[in-house]
CSV table of C-alpha atoms and ligand atoms in Angstrom, one decimal:
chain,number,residue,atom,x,y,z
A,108,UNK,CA,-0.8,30.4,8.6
A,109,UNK,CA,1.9,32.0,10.3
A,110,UNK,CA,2.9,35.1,7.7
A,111,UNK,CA,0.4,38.3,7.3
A,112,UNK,CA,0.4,41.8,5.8
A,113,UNK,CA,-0.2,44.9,8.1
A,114,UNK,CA,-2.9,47.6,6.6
A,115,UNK,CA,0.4,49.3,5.3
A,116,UNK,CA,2.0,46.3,3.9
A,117,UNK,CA,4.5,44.9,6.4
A,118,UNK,CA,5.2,41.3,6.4
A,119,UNK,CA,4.5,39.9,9.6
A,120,UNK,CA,6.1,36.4,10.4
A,121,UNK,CA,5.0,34.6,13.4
A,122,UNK,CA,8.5,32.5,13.2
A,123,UNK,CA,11.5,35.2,12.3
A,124,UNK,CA,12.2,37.5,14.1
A,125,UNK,CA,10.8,37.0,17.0
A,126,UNK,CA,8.6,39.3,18.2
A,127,UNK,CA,7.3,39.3,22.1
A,128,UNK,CA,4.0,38.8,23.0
A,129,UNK,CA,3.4,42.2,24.5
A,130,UNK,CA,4.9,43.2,20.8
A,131,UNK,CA,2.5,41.5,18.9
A,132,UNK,CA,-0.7,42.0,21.4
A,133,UNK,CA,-0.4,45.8,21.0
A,134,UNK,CA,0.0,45.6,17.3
A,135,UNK,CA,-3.3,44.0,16.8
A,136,UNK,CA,-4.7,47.1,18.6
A,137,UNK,CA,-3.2,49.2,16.1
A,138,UNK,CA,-3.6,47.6,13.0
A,139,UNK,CA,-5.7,45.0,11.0
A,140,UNK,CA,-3.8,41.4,8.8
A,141,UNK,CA,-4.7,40.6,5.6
A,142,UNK,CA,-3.9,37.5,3.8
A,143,UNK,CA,-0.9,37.8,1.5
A,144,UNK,CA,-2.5,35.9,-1.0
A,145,UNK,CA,-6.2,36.5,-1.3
A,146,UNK,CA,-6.1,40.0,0.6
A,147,UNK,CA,-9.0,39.3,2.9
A,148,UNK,CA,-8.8,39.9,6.8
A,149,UNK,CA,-7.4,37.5,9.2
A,150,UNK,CA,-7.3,37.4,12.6
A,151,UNK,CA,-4.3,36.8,14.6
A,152,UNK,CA,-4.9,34.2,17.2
A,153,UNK,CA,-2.7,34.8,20.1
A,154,UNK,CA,-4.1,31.9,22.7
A,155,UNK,CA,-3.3,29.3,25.3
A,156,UNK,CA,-3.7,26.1,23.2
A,157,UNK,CA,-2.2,26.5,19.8
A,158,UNK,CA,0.3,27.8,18.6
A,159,UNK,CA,-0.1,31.7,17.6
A,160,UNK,CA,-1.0,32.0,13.9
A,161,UNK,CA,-3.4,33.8,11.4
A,162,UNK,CA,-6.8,32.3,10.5
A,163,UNK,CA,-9.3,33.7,7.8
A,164,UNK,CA,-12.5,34.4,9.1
A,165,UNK,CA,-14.9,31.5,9.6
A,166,UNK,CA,-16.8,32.9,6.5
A,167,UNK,CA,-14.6,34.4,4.0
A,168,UNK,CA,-11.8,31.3,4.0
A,169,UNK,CA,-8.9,31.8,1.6
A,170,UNK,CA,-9.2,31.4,-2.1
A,171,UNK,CA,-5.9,28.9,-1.2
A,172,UNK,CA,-9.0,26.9,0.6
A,173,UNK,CA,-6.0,24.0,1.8
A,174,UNK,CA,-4.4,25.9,4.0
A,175,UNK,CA,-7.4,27.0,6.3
A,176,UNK,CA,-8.2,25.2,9.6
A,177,UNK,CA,-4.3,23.7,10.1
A,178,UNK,CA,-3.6,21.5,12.5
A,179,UNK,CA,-1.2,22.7,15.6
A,180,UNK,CA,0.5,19.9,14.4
A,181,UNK,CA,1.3,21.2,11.0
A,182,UNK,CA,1.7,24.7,12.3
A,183,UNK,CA,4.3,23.4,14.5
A,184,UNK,CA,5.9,21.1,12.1
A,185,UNK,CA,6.0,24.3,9.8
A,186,UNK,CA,7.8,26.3,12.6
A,187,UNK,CA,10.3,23.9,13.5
A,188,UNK,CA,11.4,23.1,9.7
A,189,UNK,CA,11.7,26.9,8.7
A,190,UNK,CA,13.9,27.5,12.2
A,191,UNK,CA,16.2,24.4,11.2
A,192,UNK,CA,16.6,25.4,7.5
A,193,UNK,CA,17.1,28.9,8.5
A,194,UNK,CA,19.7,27.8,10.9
A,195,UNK,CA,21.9,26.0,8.2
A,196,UNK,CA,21.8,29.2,5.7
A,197,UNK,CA,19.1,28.1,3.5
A,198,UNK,CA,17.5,31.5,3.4
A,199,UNK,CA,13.8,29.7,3.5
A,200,UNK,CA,10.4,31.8,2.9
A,201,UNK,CA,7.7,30.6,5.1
A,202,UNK,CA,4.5,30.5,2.8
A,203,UNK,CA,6.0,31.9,-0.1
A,204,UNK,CA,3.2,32.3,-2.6
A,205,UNK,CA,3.8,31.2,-6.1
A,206,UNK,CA,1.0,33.6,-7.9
A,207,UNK,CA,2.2,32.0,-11.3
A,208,UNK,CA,0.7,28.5,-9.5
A,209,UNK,CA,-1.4,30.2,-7.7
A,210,UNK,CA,0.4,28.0,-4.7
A,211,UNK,CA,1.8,28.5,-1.7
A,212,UNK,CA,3.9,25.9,-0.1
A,213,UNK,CA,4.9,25.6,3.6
A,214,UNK,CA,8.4,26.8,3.1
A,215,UNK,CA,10.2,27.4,-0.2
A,216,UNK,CA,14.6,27.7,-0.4
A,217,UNK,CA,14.3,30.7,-3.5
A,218,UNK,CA,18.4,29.4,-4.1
A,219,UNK,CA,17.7,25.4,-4.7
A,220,UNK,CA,14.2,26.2,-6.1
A,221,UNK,CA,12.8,23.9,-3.6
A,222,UNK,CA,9.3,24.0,-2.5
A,223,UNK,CA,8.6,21.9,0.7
A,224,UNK,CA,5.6,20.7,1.8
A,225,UNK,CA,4.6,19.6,5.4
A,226,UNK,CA,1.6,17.4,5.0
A,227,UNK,CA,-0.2,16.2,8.1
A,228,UNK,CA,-4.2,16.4,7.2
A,229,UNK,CA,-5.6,14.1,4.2
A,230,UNK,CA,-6.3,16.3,1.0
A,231,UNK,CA,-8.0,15.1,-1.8
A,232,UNK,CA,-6.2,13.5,-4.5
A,233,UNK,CA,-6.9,16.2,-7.4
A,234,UNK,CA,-5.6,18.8,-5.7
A,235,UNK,CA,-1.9,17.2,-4.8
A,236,UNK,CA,-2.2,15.8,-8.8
A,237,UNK,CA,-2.3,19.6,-9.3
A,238,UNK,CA,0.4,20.9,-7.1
A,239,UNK,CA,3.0,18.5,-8.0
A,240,UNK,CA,1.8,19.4,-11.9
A,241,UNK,CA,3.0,22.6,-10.9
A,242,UNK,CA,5.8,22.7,-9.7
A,243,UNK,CA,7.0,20.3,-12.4
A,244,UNK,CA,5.8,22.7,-15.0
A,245,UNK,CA,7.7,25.7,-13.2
A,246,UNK,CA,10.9,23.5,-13.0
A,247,UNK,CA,10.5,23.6,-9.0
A,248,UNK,CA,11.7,20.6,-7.1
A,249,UNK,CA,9.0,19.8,-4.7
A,250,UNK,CA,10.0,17.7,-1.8
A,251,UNK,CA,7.1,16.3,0.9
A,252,UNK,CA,7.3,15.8,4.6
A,253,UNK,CA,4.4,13.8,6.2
A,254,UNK,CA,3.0,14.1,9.6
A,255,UNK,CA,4.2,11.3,12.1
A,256,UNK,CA,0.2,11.2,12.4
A,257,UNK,CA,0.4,9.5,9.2
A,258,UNK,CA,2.7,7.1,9.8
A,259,UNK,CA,1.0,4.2,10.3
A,260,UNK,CA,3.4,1.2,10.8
A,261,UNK,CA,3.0,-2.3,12.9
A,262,UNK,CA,6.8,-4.7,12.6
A,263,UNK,CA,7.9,-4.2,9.7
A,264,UNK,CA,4.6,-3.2,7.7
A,265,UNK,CA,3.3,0.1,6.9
A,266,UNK,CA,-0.2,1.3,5.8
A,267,UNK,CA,0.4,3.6,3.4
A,268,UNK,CA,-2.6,5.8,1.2
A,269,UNK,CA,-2.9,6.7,-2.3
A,270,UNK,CA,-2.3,10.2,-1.2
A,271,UNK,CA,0.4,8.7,0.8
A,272,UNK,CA,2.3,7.3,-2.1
A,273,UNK,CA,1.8,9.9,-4.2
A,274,UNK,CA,4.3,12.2,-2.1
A,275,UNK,CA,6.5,9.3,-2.5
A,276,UNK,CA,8.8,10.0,-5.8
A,277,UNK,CA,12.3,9.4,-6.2
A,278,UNK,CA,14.1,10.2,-9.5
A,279,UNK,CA,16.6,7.7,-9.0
A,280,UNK,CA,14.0,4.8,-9.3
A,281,UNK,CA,14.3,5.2,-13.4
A,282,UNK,CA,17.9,4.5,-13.2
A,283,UNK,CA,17.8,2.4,-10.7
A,284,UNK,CA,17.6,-1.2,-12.4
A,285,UNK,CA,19.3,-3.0,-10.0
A,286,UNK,CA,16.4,-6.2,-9.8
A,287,UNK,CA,17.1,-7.7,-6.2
A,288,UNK,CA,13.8,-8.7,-4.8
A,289,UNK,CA,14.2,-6.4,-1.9
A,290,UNK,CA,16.0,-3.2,-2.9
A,291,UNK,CA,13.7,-0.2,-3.6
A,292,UNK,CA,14.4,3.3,-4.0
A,293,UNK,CA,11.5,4.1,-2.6
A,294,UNK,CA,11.4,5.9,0.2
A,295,UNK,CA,9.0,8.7,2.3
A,296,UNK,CA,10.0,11.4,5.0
A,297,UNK,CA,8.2,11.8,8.4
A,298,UNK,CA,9.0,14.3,11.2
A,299,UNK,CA,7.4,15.0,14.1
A,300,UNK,CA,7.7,18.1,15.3
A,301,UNK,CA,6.9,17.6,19.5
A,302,UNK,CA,9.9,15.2,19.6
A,303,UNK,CA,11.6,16.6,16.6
A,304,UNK,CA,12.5,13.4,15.0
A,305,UNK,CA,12.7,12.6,11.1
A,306,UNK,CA,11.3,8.8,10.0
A,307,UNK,CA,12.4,7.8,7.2
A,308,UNK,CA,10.4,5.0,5.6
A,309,UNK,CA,13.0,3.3,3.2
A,310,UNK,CA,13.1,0.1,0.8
A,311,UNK,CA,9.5,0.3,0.3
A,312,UNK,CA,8.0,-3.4,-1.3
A,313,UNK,CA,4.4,-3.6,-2.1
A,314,UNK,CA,3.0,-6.5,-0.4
A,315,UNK,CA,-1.3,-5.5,-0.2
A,316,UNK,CA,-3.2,-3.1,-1.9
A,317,UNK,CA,-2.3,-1.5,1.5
A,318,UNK,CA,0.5,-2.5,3.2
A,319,UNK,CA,4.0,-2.6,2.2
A,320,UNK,CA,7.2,-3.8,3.8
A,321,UNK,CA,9.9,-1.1,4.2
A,322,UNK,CA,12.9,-0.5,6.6
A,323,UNK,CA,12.7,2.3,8.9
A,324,UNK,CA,15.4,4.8,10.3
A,325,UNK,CA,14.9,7.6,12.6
A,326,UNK,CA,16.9,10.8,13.2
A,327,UNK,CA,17.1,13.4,15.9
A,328,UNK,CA,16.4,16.7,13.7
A,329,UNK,CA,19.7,17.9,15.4
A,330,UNK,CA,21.5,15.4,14.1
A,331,UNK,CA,21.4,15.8,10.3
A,332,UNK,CA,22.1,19.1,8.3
A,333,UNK,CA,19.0,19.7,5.6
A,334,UNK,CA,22.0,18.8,2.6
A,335,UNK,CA,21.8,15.6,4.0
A,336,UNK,CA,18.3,15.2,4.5
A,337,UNK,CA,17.4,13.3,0.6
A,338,UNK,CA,21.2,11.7,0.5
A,339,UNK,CA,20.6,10.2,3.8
A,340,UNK,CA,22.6,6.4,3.5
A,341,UNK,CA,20.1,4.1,4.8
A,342,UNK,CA,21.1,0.9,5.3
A,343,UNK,CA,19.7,-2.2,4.1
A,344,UNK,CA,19.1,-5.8,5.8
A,345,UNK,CA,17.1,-7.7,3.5
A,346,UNK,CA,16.7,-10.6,5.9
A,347,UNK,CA,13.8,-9.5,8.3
A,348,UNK,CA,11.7,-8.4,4.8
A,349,UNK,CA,12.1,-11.8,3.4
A,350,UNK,CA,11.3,-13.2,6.6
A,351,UNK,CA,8.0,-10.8,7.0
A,352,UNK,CA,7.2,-11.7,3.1
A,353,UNK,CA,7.4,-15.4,3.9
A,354,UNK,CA,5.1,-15.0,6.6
A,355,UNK,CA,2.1,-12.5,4.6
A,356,UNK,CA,2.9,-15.7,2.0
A,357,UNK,CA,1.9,-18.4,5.1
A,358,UNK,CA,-0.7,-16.6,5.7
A,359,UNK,CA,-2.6,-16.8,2.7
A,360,UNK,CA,-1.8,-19.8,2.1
A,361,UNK,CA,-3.2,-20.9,5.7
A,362,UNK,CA,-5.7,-18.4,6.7
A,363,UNK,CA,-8.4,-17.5,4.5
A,364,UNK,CA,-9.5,-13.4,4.5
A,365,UNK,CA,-12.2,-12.2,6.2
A,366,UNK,CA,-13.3,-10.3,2.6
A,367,UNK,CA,-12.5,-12.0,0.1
A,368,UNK,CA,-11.7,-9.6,-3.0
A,369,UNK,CA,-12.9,-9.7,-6.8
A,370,UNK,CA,-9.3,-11.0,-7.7
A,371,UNK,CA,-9.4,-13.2,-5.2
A,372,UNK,CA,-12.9,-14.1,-5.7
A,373,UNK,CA,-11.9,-14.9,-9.4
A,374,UNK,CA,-8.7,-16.9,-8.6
A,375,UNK,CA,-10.6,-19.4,-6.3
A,376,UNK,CA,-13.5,-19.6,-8.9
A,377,UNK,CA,-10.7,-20.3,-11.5
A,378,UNK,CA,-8.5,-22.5,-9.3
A,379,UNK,CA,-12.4,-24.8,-8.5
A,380,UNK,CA,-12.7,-24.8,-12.4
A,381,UNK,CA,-9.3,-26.6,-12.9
A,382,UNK,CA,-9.4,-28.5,-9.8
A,383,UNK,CA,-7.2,-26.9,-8.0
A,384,UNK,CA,-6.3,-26.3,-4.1
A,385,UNK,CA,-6.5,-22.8,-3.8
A,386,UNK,CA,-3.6,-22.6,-0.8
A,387,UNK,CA,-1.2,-24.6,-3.2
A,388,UNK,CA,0.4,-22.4,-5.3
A,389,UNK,CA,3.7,-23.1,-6.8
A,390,UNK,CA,6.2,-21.0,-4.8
A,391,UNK,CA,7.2,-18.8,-7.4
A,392,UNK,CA,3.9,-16.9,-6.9
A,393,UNK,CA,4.3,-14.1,-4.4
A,394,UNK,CA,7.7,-12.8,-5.6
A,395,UNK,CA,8.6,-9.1,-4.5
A,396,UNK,CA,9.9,-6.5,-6.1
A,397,UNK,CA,9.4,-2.7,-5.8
A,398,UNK,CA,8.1,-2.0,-9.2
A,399,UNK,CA,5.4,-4.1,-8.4
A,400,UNK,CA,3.8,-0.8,-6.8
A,401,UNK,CA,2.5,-0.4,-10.2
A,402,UNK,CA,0.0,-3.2,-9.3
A,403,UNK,CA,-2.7,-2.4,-6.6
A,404,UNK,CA,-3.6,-5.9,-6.5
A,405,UNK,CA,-1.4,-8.0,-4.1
A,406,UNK,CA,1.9,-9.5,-5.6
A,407,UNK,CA,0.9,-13.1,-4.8
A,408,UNK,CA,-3.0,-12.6,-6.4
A,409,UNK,CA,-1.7,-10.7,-9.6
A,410,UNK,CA,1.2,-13.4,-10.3
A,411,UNK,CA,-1.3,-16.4,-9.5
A,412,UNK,CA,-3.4,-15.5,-12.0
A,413,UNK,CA,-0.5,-15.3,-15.0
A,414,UNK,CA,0.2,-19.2,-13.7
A,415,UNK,CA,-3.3,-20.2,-14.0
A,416,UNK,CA,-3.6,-17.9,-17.5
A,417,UNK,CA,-0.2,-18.9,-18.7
A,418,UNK,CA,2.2,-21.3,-17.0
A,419,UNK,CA,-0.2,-24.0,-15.6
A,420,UNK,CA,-1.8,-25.9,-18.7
A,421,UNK,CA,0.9,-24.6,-21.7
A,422,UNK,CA,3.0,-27.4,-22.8
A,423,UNK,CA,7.3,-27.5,-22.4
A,424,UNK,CA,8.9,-24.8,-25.1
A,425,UNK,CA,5.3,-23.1,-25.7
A,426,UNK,CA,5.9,-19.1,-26.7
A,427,UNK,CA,4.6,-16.5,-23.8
A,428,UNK,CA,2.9,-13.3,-25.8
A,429,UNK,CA,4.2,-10.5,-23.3
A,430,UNK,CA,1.4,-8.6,-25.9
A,431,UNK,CA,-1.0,-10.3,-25.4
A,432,UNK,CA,-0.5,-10.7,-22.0
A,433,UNK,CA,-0.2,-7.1,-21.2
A,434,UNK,CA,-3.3,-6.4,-23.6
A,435,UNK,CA,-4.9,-9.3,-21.2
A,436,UNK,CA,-3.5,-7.8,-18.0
A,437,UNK,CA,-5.6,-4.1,-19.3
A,438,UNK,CA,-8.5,-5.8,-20.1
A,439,UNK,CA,-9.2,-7.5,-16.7
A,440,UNK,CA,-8.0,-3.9,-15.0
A,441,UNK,CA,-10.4,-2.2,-17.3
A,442,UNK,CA,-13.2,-5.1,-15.7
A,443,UNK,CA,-11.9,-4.7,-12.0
A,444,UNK,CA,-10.7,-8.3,-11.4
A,445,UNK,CA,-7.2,-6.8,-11.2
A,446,UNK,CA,-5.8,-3.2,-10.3
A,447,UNK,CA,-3.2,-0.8,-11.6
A,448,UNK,CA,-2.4,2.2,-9.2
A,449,UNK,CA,-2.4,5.4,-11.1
A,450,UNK,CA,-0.8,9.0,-10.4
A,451,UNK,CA,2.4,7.9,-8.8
A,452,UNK,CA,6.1,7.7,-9.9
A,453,UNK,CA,6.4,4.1,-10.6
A,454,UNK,CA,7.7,1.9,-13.9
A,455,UNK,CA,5.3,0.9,-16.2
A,456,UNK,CA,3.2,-2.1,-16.5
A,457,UNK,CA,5.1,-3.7,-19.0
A,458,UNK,CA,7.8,-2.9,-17.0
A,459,UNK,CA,7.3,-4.9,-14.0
A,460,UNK,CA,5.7,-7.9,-15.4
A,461,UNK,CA,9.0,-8.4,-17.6
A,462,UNK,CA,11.0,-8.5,-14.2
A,463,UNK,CA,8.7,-11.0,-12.8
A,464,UNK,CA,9.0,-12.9,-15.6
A,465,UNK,CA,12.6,-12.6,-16.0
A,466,UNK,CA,12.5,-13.5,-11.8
A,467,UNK,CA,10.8,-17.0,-13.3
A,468,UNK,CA,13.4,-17.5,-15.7
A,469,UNK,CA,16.1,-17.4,-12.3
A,470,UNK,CA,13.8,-20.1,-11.2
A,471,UNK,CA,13.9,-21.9,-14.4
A,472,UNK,CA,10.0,-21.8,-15.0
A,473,UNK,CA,10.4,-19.5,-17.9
A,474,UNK,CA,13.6,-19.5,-20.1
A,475,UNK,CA,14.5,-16.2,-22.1
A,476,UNK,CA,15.6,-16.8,-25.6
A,477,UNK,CA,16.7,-12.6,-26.9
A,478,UNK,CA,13.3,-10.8,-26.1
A,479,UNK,CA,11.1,-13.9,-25.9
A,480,UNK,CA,10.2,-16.0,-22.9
A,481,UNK,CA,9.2,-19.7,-23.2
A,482,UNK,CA,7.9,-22.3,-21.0
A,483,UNK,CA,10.8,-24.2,-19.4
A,484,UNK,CA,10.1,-28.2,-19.7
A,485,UNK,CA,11.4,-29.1,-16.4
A,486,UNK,CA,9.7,-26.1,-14.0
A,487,UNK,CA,8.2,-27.7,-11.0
A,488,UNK,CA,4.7,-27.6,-10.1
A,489,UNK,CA,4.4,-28.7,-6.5
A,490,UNK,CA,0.8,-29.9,-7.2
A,491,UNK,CA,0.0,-32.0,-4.2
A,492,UNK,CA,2.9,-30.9,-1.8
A,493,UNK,CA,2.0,-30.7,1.5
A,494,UNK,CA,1.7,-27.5,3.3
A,495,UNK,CA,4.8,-27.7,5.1
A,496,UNK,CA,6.6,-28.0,2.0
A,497,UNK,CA,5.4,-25.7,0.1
A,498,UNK,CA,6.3,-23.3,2.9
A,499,UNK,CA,9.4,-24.3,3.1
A,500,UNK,CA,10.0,-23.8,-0.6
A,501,UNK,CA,8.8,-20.3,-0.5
A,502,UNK,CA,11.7,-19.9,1.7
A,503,UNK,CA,14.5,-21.3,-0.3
A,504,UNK,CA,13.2,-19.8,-3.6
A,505,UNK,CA,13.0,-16.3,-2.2
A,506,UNK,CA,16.9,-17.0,-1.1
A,507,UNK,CA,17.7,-18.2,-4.3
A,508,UNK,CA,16.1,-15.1,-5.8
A,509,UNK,CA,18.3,-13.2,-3.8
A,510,UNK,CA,21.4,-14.6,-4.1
A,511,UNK,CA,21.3,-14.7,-7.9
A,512,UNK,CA,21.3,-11.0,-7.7
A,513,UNK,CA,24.1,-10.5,-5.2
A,514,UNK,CA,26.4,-12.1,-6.9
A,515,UNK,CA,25.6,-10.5,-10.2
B,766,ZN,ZN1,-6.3,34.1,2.0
């Protein structure tokens, strides 16, 4: 931590103002810290290799256990944030401690209500379920900054973690309705603090329990003011995602995975049982969209198995029970053959399988007569296409997808 009280109460702040080294070397002669928040000693650490900072004794850590052993990283991060919102008037407070949460985060702007996390280290889930529990219960906004370190990201696909995608909520994603396969309001902050550079991770679209497909944009820290930091205009080129969708949709249908898992253990098993070639699905399988996130189980394996449940043996005009479908869809989440991904801001279940269904409708598998969806007699199955076909289809029908929506 960077802030610590003297024995007679004095706030001492490692960041502002800036005291000298000789300063600081002979105050810890003349006086002991103590830990603003559980009142134990802590030692200031005035070394070579990391940056100076308070640490509780090896045995007595903080009652706030999260914030011992931080990373130079995150005590740097931590630094460079508090200097750059201090320098734009935002009054910040460097480890302001909530006692009411019994919190404490990295910096906290006491005008907006703003508490801002720099998060570099993996915590466990319960206790960021708890914190962001608080802050919404004390009416704070809570806004999270990752660690480059976490940005994992290879083309056009990042890895991101549960914990990862937990920091990632966007209010706007309730109003946003706007169904185009490849806009997303989802989006996650980065900064590095060595070359003081902000990521942003935007247009987020599942595509694995894992990976997703976003845009990226980076930003010299001194070239953005911190109003501008969440209404950042990012812009959007939908062409490379479909492009890097297309190809994860090649690939499964081409190369088989190494581990093969229990939904796609159960959709081969299924697919044997009705004589079916696994590899040829019908090209409306696989469609993207960013409320699929509520799905942990991959777009193409989730939507295969409503064809094979639904679509692929009912006759022309037959009824689709989105009850009994979403009662289905629970039941085979509650056995494991399919997954739902819990504590994170995202639509609801019934939610994103009526936009995949309304997506079939735009490919005139389903049609839509006032809340009900139907099979449509003429939908095509592809059954027996060749390979090369079926890719190109998955092409043209993600176009079409998209196009119907821009011009809407
Ligand atoms: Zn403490």
């Amino acid at each position: 931590m960077l802030v610590a009280l003297t024995s007679k109460g004095q706030v001492i702040s490692l960041v502002m103002p800036l005291y000298t080294p000789e300063f600081l070397h002979s105050l810890r002669k003349l006086t002991e810290f103590y830990c603003p928040v559980c009142k134990q000693k802590v030692i200031l650490k005035l070394g070579q290799k990391k940056i100076w900072h308070f640490a509780h004794h090896y045995h007595f850590p903080c009652t706030l256990t999260q914030y011992e052993a931080e990373s130079e990283r995150h005590l740097k991060g931590k630094k460079e944030l508090f200097t750059w919102f201090e320098t734009y008037h935002q009054a910040p407070i460097l480890e302001h401690y909530l006692p009411e949460l019994h919190q404490r985060p990295d910096l906290y702007l006491p005008q907006k209500r703003v508490a801002i996390e720099y998060q570099c280290s993996n915590m466990p889930l319960e206790v960021i379920k708890r914190r962001i529990r608080g802050y919404h219960q004390e009416k704070l906004a809570n806004v999270w900054i990752l660690g480059e370190n976490r940005l994992k990201r290879k083309g056009l696909k990042t890895k991101l973690s549960q914990m990862d995608l937990m920091m990632m909520h966007d209010q706007s994603i309730f109003r946003n309705l706007n169904q185009s396969p490849f806009v997303s309001p989802y989006k996650l902050l980065f900064f590095n603090p060595s070359s003081k550079i902000f990521t942003y991770i935007h247009h987020i679209i599942p595509l694995t329990p894992t990976q997703f497909i976003s845009e990226r944009k980076d930003i010299k820290m001194s070239h953005i003011n911190p109003n501008h930091l969440f209404t950042m205009p990012l812009s959007h080129s939908p062409k490379p995602l479909a492009n890097e969708w297309n190809k994860h949709k090649q690939r499964e249908r081409l190369i088989p995975h190494k581990y093969t898992s229990q939904t796609e253990h159960y959709l081969r098993t299924l697919c044997y049982k009705k004589n079916r070639v696994y590899y040829q699905f019908p090209s409306f399988i696989g469609l993207p969209h960013y409320s699929y996130i509520r799905l942990e189980t991959s777009p193409v394996h989730w939507q295969y198995w409503i064809f094979l449940r639904y679509i692929n043996n009912a006759k022309p005009y037959a009824r689709l029970s989105i009850k009994r479908m979403i009662k289905e869809i629970k039941y085979y989440i509650q056995k494991g053959i399919l997954r739902e991904r819990k504590n994170i801001f995202a639509p609801s279940l019934e939610f994103a399988i009526k936009i995949y269904l309304n997506q079939l409708c735009y490919l005139r598998v389903l049609y839509k007569i006032d809340k009900d969806f139907f099979i449509h007699p003429d939908w095509l199955n592809y059954d027996g296409s060749s390979i090369e076909t079926l890719i190109q289809k998955d092409h043209e029908i993600l176009h079409k997808l998209h196009t119907i929506y821009k011009h809407k």
